[in-house]
Tab-separated table of C-alpha atoms in Angstrom:
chain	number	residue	atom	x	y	z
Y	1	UNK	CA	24.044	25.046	-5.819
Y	2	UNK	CA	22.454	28.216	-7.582
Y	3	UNK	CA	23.501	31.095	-6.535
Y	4	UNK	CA	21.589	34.213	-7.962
Y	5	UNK	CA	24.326	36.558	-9.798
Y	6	UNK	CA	23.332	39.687	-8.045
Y	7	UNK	CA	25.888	42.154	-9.558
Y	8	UNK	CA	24.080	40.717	-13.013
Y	9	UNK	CA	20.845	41.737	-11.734
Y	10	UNK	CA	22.480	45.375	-10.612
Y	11	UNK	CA	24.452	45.864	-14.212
Y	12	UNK	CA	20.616	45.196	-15.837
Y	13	UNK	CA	18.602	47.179	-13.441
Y	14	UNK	CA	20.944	50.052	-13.927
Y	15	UNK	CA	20.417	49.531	-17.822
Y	16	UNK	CA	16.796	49.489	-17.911
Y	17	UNK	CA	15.954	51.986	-14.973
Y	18	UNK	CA	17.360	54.740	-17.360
Y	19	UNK	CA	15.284	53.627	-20.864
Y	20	UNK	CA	12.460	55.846	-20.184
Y	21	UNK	CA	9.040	54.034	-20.557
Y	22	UNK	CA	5.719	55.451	-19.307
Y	23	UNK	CA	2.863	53.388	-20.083
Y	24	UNK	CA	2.154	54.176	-23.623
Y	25	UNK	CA	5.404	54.297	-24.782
Y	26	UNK	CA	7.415	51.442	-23.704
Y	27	UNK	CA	9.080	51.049	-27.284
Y	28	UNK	CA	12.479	51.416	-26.647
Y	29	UNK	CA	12.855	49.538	-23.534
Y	30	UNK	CA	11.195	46.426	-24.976
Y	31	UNK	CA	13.718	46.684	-28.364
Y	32	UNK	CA	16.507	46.428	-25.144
Y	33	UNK	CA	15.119	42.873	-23.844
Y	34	UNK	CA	14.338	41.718	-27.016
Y	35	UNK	CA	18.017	41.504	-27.986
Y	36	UNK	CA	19.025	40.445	-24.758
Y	37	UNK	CA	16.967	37.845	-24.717
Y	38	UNK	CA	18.108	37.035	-28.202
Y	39	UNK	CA	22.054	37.314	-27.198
Y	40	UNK	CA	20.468	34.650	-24.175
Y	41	UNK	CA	19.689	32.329	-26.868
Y	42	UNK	CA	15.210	32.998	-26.091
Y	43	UNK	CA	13.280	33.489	-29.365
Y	44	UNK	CA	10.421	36.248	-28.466
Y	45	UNK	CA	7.572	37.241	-30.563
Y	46	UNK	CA	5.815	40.866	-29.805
Y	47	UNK	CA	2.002	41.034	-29.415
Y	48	UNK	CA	0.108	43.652	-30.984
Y	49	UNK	CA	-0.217	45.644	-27.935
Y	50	UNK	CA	3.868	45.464	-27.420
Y	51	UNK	CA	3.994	42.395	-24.892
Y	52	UNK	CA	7.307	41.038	-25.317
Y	53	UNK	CA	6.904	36.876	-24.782
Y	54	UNK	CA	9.779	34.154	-24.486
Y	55	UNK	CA	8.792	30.300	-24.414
Y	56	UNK	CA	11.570	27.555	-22.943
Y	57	UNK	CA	9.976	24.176	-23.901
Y	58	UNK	CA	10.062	22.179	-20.681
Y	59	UNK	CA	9.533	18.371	-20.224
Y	60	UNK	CA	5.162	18.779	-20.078
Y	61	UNK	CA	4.358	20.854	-22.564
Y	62	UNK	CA	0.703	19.784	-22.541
Y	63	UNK	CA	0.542	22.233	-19.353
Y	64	UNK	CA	2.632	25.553	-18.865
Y	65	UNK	CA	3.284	28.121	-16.410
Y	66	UNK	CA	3.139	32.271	-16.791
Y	67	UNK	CA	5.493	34.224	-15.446
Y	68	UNK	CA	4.973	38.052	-15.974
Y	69	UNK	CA	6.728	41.075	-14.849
Y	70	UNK	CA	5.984	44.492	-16.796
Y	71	UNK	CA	8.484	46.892	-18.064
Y	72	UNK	CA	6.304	49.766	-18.028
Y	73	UNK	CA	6.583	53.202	-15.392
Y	74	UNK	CA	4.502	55.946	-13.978
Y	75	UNK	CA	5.023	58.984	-16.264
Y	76	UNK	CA	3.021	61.486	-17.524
Y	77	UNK	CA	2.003	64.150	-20.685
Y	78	UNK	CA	1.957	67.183	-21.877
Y	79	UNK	CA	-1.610	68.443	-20.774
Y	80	UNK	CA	-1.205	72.027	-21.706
Y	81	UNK	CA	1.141	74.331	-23.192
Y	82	UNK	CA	0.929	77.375	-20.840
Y	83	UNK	CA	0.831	81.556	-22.221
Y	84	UNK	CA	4.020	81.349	-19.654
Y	85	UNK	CA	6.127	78.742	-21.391
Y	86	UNK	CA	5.799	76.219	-18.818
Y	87	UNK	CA	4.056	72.989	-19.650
Y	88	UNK	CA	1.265	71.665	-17.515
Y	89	UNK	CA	1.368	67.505	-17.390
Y	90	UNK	CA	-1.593	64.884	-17.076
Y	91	UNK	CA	-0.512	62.177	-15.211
Y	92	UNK	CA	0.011	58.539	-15.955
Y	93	UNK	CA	-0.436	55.782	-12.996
Y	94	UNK	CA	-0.819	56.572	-9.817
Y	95	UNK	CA	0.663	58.901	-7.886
Y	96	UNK	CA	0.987	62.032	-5.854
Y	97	UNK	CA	2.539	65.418	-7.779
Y	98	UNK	CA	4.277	65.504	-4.267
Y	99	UNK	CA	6.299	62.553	-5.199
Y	100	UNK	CA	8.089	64.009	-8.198
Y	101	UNK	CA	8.082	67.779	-7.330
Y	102	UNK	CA	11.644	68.918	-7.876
Y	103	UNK	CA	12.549	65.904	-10.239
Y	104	UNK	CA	14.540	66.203	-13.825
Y	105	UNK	CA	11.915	65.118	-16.031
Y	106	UNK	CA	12.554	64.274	-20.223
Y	107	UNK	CA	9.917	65.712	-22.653
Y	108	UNK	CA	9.607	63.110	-25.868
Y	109	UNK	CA	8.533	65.157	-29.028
Y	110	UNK	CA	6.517	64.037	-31.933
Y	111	UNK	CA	9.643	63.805	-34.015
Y	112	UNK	CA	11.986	61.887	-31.028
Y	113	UNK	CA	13.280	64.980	-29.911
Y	114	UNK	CA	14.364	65.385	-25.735
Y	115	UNK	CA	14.170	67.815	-23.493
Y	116	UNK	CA	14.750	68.563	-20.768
Y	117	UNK	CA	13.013	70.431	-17.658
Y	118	UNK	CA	11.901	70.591	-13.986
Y	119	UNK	CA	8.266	69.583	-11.737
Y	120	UNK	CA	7.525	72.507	-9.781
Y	121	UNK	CA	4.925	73.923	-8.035
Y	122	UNK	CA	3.626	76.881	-9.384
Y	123	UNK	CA	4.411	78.891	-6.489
Y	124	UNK	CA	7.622	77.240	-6.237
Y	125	UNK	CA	9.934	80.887	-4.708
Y	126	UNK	CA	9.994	81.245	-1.326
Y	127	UNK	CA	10.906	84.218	-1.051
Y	128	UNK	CA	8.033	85.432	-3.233
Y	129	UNK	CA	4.900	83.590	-2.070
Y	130	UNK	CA	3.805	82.800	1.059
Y	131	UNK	CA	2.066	79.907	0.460
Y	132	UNK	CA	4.796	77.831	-0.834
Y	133	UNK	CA	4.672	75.597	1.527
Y	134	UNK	CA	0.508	75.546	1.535
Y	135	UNK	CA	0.056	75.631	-1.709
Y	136	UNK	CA	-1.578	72.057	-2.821
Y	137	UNK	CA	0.201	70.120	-4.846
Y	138	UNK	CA	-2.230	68.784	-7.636
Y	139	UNK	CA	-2.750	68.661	-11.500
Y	140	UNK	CA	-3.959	72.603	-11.354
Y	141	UNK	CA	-0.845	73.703	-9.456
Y	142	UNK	CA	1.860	71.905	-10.852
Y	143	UNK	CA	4.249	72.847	-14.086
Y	144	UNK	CA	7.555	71.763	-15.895
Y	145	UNK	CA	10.005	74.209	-15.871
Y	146	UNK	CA	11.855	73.775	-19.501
Y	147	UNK	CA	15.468	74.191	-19.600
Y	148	UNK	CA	14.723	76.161	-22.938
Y	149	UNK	CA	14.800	79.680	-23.376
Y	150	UNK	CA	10.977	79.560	-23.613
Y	151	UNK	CA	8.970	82.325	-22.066
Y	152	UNK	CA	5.647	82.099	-24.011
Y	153	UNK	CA	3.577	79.265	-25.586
Y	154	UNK	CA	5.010	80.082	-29.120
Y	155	UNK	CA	8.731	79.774	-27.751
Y	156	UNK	CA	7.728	76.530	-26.829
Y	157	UNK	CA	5.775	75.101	-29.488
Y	158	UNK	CA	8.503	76.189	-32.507
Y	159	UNK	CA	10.704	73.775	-30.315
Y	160	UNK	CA	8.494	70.740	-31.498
Y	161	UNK	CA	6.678	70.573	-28.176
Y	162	UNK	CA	2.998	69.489	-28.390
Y	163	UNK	CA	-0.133	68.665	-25.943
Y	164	UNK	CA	0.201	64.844	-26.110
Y	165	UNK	CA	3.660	64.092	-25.919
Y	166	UNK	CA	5.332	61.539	-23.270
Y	167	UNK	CA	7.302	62.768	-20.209
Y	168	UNK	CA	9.172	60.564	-17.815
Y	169	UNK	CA	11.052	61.071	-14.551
Y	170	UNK	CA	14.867	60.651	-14.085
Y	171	UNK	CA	14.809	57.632	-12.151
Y	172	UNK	CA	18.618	58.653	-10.621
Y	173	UNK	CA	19.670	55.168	-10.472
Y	174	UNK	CA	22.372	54.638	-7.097
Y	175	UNK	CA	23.667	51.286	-5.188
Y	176	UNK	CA	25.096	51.986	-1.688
Y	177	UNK	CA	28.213	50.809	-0.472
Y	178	UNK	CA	25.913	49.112	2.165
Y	179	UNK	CA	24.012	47.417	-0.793
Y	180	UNK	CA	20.642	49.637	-0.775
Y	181	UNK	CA	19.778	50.076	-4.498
Y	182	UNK	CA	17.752	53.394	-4.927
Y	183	UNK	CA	15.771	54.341	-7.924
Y	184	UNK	CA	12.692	55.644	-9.899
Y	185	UNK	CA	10.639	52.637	-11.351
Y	186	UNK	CA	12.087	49.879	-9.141
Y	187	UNK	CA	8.588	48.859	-9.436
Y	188	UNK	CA	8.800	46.717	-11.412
Y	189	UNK	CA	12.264	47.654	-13.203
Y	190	UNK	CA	13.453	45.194	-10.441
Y	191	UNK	CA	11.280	42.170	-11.418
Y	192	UNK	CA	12.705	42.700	-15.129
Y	193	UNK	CA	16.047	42.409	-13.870
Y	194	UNK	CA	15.367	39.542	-11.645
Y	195	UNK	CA	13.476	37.730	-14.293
Y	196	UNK	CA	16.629	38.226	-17.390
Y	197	UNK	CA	18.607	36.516	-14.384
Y	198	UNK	CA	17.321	33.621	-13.635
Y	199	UNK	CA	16.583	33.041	-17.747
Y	200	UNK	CA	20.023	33.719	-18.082
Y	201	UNK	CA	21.092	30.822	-15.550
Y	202	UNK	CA	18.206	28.504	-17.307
Y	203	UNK	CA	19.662	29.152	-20.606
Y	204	UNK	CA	23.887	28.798	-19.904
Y	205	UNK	CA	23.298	25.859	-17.589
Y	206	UNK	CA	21.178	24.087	-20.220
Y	207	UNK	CA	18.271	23.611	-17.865
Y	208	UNK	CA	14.757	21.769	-19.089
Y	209	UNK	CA	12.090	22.782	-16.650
Y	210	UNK	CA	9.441	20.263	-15.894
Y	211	UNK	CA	6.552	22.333	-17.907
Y	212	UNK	CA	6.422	24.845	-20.427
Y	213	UNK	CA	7.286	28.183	-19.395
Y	214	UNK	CA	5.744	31.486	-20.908
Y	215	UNK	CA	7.499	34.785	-19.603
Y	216	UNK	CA	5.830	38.060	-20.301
Y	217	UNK	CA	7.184	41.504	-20.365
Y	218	UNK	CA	4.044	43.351	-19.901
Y	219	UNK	CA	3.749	47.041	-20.969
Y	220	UNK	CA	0.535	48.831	-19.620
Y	221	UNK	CA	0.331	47.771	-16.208
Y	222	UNK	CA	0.611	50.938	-14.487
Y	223	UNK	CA	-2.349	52.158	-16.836
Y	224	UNK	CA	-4.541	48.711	-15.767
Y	225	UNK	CA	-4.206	46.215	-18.348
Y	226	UNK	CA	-0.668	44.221	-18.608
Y	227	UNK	CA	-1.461	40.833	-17.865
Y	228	UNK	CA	-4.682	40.345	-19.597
Y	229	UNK	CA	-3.780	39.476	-22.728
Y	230	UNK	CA	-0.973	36.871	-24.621
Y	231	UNK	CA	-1.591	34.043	-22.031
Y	232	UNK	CA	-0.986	30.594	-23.683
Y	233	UNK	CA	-4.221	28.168	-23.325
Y	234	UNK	CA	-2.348	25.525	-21.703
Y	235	UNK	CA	-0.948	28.458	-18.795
Y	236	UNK	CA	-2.618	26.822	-15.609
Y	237	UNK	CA	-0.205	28.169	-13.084
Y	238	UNK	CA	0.487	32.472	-13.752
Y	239	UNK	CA	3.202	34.106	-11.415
Y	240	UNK	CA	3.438	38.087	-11.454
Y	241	UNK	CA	6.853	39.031	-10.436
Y	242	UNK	CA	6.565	42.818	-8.568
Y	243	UNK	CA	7.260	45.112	-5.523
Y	244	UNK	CA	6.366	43.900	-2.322
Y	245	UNK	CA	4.793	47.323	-0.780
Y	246	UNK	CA	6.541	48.145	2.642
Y	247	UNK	CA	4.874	50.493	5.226
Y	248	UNK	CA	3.475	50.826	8.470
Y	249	UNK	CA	1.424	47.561	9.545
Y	250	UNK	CA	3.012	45.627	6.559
Y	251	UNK	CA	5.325	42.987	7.168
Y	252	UNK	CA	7.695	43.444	4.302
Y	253	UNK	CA	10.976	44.330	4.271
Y	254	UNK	CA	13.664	45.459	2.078
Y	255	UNK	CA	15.559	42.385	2.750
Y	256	UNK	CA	13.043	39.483	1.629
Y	257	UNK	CA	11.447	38.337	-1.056
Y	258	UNK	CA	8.070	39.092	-0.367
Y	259	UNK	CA	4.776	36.905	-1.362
Y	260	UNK	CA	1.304	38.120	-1.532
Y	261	UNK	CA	-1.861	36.607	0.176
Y	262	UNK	CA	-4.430	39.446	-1.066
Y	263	UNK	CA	-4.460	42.860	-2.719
Y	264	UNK	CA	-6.728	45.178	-3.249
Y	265	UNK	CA	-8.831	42.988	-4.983
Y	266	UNK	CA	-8.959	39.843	-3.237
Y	267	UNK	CA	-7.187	36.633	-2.435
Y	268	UNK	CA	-4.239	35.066	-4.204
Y	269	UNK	CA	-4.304	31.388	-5.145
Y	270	UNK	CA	-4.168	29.651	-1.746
Y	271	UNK	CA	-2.519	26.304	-3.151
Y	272	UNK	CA	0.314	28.403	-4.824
Y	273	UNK	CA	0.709	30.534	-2.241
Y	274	UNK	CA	1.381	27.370	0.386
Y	275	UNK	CA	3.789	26.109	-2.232
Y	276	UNK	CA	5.537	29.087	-2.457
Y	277	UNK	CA	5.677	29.368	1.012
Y	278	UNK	CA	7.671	25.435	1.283
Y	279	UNK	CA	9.833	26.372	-1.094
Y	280	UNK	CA	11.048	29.149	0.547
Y	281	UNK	CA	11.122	27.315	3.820
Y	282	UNK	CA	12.945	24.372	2.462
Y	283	UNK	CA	15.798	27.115	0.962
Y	284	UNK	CA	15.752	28.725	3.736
Y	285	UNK	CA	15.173	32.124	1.794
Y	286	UNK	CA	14.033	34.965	3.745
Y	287	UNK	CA	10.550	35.651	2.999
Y	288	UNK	CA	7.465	37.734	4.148
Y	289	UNK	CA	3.788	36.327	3.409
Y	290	UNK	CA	2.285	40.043	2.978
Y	291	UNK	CA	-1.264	41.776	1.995
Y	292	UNK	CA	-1.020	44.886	0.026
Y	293	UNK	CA	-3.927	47.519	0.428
Y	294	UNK	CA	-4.184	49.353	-2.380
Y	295	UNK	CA	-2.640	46.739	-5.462
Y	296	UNK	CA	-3.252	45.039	-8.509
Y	297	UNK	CA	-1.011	43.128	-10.662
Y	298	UNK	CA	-0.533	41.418	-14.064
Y	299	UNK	CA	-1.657	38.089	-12.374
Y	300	UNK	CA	-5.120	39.983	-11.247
Y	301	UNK	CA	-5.871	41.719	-14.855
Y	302	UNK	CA	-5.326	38.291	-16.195
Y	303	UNK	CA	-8.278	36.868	-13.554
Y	304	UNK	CA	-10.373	40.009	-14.483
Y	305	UNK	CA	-9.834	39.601	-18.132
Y	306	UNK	CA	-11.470	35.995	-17.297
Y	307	UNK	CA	-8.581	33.763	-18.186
Y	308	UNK	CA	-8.758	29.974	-15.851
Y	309	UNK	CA	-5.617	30.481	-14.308
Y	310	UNK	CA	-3.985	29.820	-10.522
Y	311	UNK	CA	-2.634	32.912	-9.947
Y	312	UNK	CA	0.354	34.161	-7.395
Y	313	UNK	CA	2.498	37.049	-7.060
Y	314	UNK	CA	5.763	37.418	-5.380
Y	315	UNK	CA	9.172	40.008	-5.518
Y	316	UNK	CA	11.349	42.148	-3.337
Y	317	UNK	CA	10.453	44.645	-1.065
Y	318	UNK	CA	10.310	47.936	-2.134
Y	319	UNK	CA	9.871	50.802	-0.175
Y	320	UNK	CA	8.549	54.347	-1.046
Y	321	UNK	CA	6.468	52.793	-4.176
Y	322	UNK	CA	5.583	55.052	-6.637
Y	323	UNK	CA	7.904	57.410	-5.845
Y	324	UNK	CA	11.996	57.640	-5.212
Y	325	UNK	CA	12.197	53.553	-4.159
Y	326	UNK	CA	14.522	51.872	-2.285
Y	327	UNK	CA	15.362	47.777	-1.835
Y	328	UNK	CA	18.767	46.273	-0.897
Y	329	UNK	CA	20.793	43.537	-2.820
Y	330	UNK	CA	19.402	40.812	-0.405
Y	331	UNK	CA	15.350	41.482	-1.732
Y	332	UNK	CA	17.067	40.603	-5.418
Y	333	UNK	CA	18.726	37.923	-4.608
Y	334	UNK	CA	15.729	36.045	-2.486
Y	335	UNK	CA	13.429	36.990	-4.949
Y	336	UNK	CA	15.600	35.318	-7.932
Y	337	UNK	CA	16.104	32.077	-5.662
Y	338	UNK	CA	12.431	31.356	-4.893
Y	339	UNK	CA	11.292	32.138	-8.224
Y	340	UNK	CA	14.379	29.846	-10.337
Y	341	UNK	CA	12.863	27.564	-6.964
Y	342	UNK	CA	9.893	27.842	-8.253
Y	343	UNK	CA	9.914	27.405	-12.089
Y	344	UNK	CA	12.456	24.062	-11.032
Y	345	UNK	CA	9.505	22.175	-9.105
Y	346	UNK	CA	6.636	19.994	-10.246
């Protein structure tokens, strides 16, 4: 009986987690899965947008399935180089300044060049203005630190650094003792790692799955468009592997393997979402049937992009999305189990 290698999914997730990739520049990060997938034995071809795609021929090949995970992370860019020699950022995806104030962050130059620096608030000494605390954290008030002896807009500039270039977060990458795993960009760094697995167990064990199977590594779904291009004709059934969103009035945990009925814009497949529901049942996988408020996913850009498609979405629960997450070995390993469940059924 399969049993999901989870300290596989931990050595990747680790791996990946610290190859920076902000939507927009995802480069590097895809170059990593392309040769693992090529160590795995998976030929890949790379669409013109970067989508990384892997095909395993299965028994039908007259209809195939989709599944689609996306590699790249909130981030942000240099918005303006301030008279101070602090760098004001634009942001890329959604979320608050809050959420990163206080982070390590990596500036990317034209010419590949890092450095490094600090999100603060402007007003970021207590013991020099009162409204530290007050002050709102937004685009306006908010400024990297360099870790450069840069006090002016020249200092910074004759390092290389220019309006336009990528910064990402340190995603400080930990697994508990207890089995929490705690990161930046578990969303959906975790659905990457889940997905090489269960390839990986496809691939060593020899396995021919009963249809066609397409997997994409999507790179701009933070920004919007991932999953809404590079879908194969003959893709009836699409499956977007990403965080289950915890919070209050949810029912997802960190524990489960967490399947969507509706996001923010509208219902999943109903069919595929009963389907995924037996097969989770008949494992006896811990599972949560969820709805998450304010969502999209690869599977919806491909529906809005118009393709014919039934679409679904499961993965692990995640809490604190889109900012420092958390999820716990057992989310991993039930999401890897339903979805190798899953891509094994007719």
């Amino acid at each position: 009986m399969y049993k999901p290698n989870v300290d596989y999914i931990i050595k990747q997730l680790i791996t990946i987690c610290n190859i920076p990739s902000p939507s927009g520049n995802t480069g590097k990060v895809t170059a990593y899965l392309e040769a693992e997938l090529d160590n795995l034995g998976m030929r890949t071809t790379l669409s013109n947008k970067g989508t990384l795609i892997a095909t395993l021929t299965g028994t039908n090949s007259k209809i195939h399935r989709t599944v689609a995970v996306h590699v790249d992370t909130l981030g942000a860019m240099v918005k303006e180089i301030k008279q101070n020699g602090r760098l004001r950022l634009s942001p890329i995806g959604s979320y608050g300044w809050g959420s990163v104030e206080g982070e390590t962050c990596f500036i990317e130059t034209h010419s590949s060049t890092i450095f490094t620096g600090t999100i603060l608030n402007t007003h970021a000494s207590a013991h020099v203005y009162k409204d530290y605390i007050e002050q709102k954290r937004n685009e306006e008030n908010m400024e990297v630190r360099l870790d450069e002896k840069a006090v002016n807009s020249k200092d910074v500039r004759s390092l290389g650094i220019e309006v336009g270039d990528f910064v990402s977060f340190e995603p400080r990458t930990r697994v508990s003792q207890s089995g929490f795993v705690c990161s930046r960009h578990l969303d959906d760094k975790a659905g990457v790692a889940i997905l090489l697995e269960v390839i990986r167990y496809f691939k060593e064990q020899a396995i021919t799955l009963p249809y066609t199977t397409n997997f994409i590594f999507s790179n701009n779904e933070e920004v919007g468009y991932g999953g809404n291009s590079s879908i194969s004709p003959e893709t009836k059934e699409f499956l977007a592997i990403d965080m289950g969103a915890i919070g209050e009035g949810q029912a997802t945990d960190e524990f489960c393997v967490s399947i969507c009925a509706k996001d923010s814009l509208g219902p999943y497949h109903y069919e595929l979402r009963k389907k995924l529901v037996d097969l989770a049942l008949a494992n006896k996988t811990h599972f949560k049937v969820d709805i998450y408020p304010d969502y999209f996913s690869d599977a919806t850009s491909a529906l809005r992009a118009g393709y014919d498609i039934v679409h679904g979405l499961i993965g692990p629960g995640i809490d604190a999305s889109h900012g420092y997450e958390r999820t716990h070995k057992e989310a991993l390993y039930n999401t890897a189990w339903l979805l190798l469940s899953y891509l094994g059924s007719k």
